[in-house]
Short mmCIF file of C-alpha atoms in Angstrom, two decimals:
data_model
loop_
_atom_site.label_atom_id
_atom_site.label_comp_id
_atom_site.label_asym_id
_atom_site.label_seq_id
_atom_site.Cartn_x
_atom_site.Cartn_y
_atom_site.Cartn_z
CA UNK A 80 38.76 -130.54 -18.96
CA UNK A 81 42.24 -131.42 -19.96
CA UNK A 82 43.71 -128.62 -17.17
CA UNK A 83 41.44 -130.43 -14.95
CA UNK A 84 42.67 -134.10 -15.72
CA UNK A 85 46.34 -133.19 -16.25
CA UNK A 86 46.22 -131.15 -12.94
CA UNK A 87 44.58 -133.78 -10.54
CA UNK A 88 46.94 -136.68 -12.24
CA UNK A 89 49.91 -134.41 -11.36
CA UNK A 90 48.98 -133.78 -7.67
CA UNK A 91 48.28 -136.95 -6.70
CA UNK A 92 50.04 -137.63 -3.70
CA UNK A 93 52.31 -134.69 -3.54
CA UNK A 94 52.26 -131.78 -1.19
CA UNK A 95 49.62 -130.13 -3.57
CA UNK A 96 47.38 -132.70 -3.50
CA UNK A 97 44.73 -130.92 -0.34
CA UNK A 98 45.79 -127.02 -1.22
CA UNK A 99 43.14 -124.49 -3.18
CA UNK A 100 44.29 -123.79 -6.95
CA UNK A 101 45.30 -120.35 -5.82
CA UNK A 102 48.27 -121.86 -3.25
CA UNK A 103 49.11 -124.23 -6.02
CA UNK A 104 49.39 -121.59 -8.28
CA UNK A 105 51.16 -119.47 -6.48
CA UNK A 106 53.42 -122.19 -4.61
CA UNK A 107 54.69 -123.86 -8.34
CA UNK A 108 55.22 -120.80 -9.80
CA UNK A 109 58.27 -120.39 -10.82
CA UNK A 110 59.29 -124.10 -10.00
CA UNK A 111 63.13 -125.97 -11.04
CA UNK A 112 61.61 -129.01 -11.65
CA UNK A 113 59.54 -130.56 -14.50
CA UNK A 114 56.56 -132.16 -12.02
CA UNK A 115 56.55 -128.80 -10.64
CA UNK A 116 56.10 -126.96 -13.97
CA UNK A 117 53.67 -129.38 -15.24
CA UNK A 118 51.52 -128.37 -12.12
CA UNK A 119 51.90 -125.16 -12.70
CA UNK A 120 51.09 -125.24 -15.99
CA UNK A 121 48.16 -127.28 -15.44
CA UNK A 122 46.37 -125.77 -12.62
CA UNK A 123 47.24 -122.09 -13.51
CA UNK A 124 45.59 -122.13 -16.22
CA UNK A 125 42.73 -124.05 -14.51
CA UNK A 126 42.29 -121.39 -12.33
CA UNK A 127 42.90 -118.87 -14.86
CA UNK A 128 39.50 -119.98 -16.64
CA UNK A 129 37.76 -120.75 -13.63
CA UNK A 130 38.06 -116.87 -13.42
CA UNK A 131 36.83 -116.36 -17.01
CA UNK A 132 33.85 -118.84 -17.10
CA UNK A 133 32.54 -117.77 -13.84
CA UNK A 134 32.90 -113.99 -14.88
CA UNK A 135 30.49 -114.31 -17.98
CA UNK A 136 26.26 -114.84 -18.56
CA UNK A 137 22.98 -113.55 -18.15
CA UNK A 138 22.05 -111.58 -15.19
CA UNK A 139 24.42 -109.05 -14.67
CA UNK A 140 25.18 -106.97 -17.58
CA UNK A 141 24.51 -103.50 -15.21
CA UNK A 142 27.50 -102.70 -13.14
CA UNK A 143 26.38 -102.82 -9.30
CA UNK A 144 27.13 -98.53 -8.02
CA UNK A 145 29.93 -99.73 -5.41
CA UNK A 146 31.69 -101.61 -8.17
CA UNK A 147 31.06 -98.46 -10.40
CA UNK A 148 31.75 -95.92 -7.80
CA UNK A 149 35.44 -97.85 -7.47
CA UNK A 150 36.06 -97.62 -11.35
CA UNK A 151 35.12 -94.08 -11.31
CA UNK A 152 37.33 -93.60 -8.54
CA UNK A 153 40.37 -95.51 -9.74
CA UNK A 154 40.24 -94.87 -13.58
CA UNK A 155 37.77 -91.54 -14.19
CA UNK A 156 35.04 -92.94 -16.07
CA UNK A 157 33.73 -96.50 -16.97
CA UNK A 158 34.35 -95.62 -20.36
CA UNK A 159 38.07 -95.20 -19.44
CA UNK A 160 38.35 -98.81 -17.32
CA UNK A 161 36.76 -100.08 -20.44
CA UNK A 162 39.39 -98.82 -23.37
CA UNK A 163 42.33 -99.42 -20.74
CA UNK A 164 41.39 -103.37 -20.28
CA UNK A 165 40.33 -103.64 -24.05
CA UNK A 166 43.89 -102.34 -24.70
CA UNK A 167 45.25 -104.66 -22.12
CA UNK A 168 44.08 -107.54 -24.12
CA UNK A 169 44.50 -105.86 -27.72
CA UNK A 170 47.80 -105.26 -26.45
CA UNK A 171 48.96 -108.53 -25.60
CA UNK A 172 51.22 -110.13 -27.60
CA UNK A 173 50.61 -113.82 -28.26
CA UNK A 174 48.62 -115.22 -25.70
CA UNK A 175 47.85 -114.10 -22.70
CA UNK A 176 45.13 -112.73 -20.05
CA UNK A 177 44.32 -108.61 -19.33
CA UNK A 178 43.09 -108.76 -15.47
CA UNK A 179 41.22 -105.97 -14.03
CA UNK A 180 42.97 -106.12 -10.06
CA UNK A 181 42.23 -104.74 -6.95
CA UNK A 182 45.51 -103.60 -5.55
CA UNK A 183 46.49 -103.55 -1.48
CA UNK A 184 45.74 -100.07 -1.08
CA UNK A 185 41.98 -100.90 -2.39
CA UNK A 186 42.40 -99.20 -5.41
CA UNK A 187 41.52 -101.09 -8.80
CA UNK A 188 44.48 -101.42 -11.99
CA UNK A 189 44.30 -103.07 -15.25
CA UNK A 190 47.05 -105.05 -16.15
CA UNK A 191 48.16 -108.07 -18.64
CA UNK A 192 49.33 -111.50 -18.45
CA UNK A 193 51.65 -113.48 -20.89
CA UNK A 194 50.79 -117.53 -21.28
CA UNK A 195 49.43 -119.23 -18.30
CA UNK A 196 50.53 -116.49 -15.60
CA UNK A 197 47.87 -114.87 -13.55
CA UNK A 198 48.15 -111.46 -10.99
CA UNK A 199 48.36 -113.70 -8.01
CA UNK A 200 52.31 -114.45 -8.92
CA UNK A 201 54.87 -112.36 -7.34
CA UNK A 202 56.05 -110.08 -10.26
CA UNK A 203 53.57 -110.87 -12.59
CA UNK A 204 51.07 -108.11 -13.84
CA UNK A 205 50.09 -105.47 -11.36
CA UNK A 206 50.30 -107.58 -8.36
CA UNK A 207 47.16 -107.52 -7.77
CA UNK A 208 43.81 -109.56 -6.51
CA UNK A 209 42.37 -110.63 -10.02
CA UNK A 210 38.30 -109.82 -9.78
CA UNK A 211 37.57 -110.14 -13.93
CA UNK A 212 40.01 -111.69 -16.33
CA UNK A 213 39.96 -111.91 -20.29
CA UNK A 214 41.22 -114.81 -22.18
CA UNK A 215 43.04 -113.78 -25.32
CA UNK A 216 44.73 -116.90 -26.60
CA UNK A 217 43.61 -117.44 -29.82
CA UNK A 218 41.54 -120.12 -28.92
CA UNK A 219 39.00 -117.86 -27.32
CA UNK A 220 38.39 -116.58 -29.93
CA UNK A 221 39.28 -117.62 -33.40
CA UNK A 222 36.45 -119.70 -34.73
CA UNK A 223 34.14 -116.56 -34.34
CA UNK A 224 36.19 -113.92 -34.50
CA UNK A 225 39.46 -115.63 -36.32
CA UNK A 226 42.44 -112.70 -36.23
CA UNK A 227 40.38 -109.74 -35.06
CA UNK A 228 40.90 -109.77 -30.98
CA UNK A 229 39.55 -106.08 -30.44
CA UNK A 230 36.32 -107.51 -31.65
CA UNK A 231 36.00 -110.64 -29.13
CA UNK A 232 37.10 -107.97 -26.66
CA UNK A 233 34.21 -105.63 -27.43
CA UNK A 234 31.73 -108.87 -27.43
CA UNK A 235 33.09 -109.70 -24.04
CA UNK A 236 32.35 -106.80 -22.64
CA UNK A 237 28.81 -107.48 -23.30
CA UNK A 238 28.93 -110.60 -21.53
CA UNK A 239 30.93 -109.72 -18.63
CA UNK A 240 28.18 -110.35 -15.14
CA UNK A 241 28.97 -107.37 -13.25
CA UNK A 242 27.41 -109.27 -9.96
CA UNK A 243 29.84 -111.78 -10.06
CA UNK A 244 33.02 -109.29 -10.46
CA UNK A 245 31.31 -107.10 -7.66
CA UNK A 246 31.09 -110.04 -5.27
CA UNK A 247 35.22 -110.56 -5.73
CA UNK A 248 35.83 -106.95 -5.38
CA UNK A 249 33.91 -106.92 -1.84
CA UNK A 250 35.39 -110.41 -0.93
CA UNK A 251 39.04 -110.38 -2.01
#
């Protein structure tokens, strides 16, 4: 709610004010100014959980065959996506995000964010199209799970509806 509150105060009347999160992610990111980098801040990280809210609950546990037959294709097994993102989120070193992207060429990669940063951002991760994201700032996490991250990350996986990152895979 904060992200929310802090963004839409911060936009008001600017040039951001009408654009989608995505362009005003991607169009603050690395801004000079401090308005600019309280925008970004803000609605990058608004987006960022948009991502990882929408991504979780009941429904969709079983992975849909065309988002299946993609992992298999890109990374060998399921099995294989899954340790590669878990490490991509084990692996991250204060906060951060691990993404699982579809690249240009259609292919998908797994990649890592540091702080607020996201895939979309020139430079930043794989370069990707974000379809599932993990949150592992501590805050995710820590009142269940206090220091032990590779165990959130195996309880996400469990939680992860598989319709949902399908639906961004076919629509990026």
């Amino acid at each position: 709610k904060a992200y929310v509150d802090n963004g839409n105060k911060l936009i008001a009347g600017t040039e951001w004010e009408n654009k989608t999160l995505e362009e005003i992610t991607i169009g603050t990111y690395n801004a000079t100014s401090t308005a600019q980098s309280g925008i970004f801040n803000n609605i990058s990280q608004l987006w960022n959980h948009n991502q990882f809210w929408e991504m979780m609950g009941p429904g969709g546990r079983t992975m849909p065959p065309e988002l299946e037959a993609a992992i298999m294709e890109s990374f060998g097994s399921v099995e294989t996506f899954k340790t590669e993102f878990g490490a991509a989120g084990a692996g991250q070193f204060g906060s951060g995000w691990a993404w699982l992207c579809v690249m240009p060429n259609g292919s998908l990669e797994v990649c890592g964010t540091a702080n607020q940063d996201n895939p979309l951002m020139p430079s930043i991760g794989c370069g990707g199209t974000p379809i599932l994201g993990l949150d592992v700032w501590e805050h995710a996490y820590y009142l269940n799970y206090q220091n032990r991250r590779v165990d959130y990350i195996s309880a996400f996986m469990n939680l992860i509806n598989w319709k949902v990152v399908e639906n961004k895979y076919l629509n990026r």
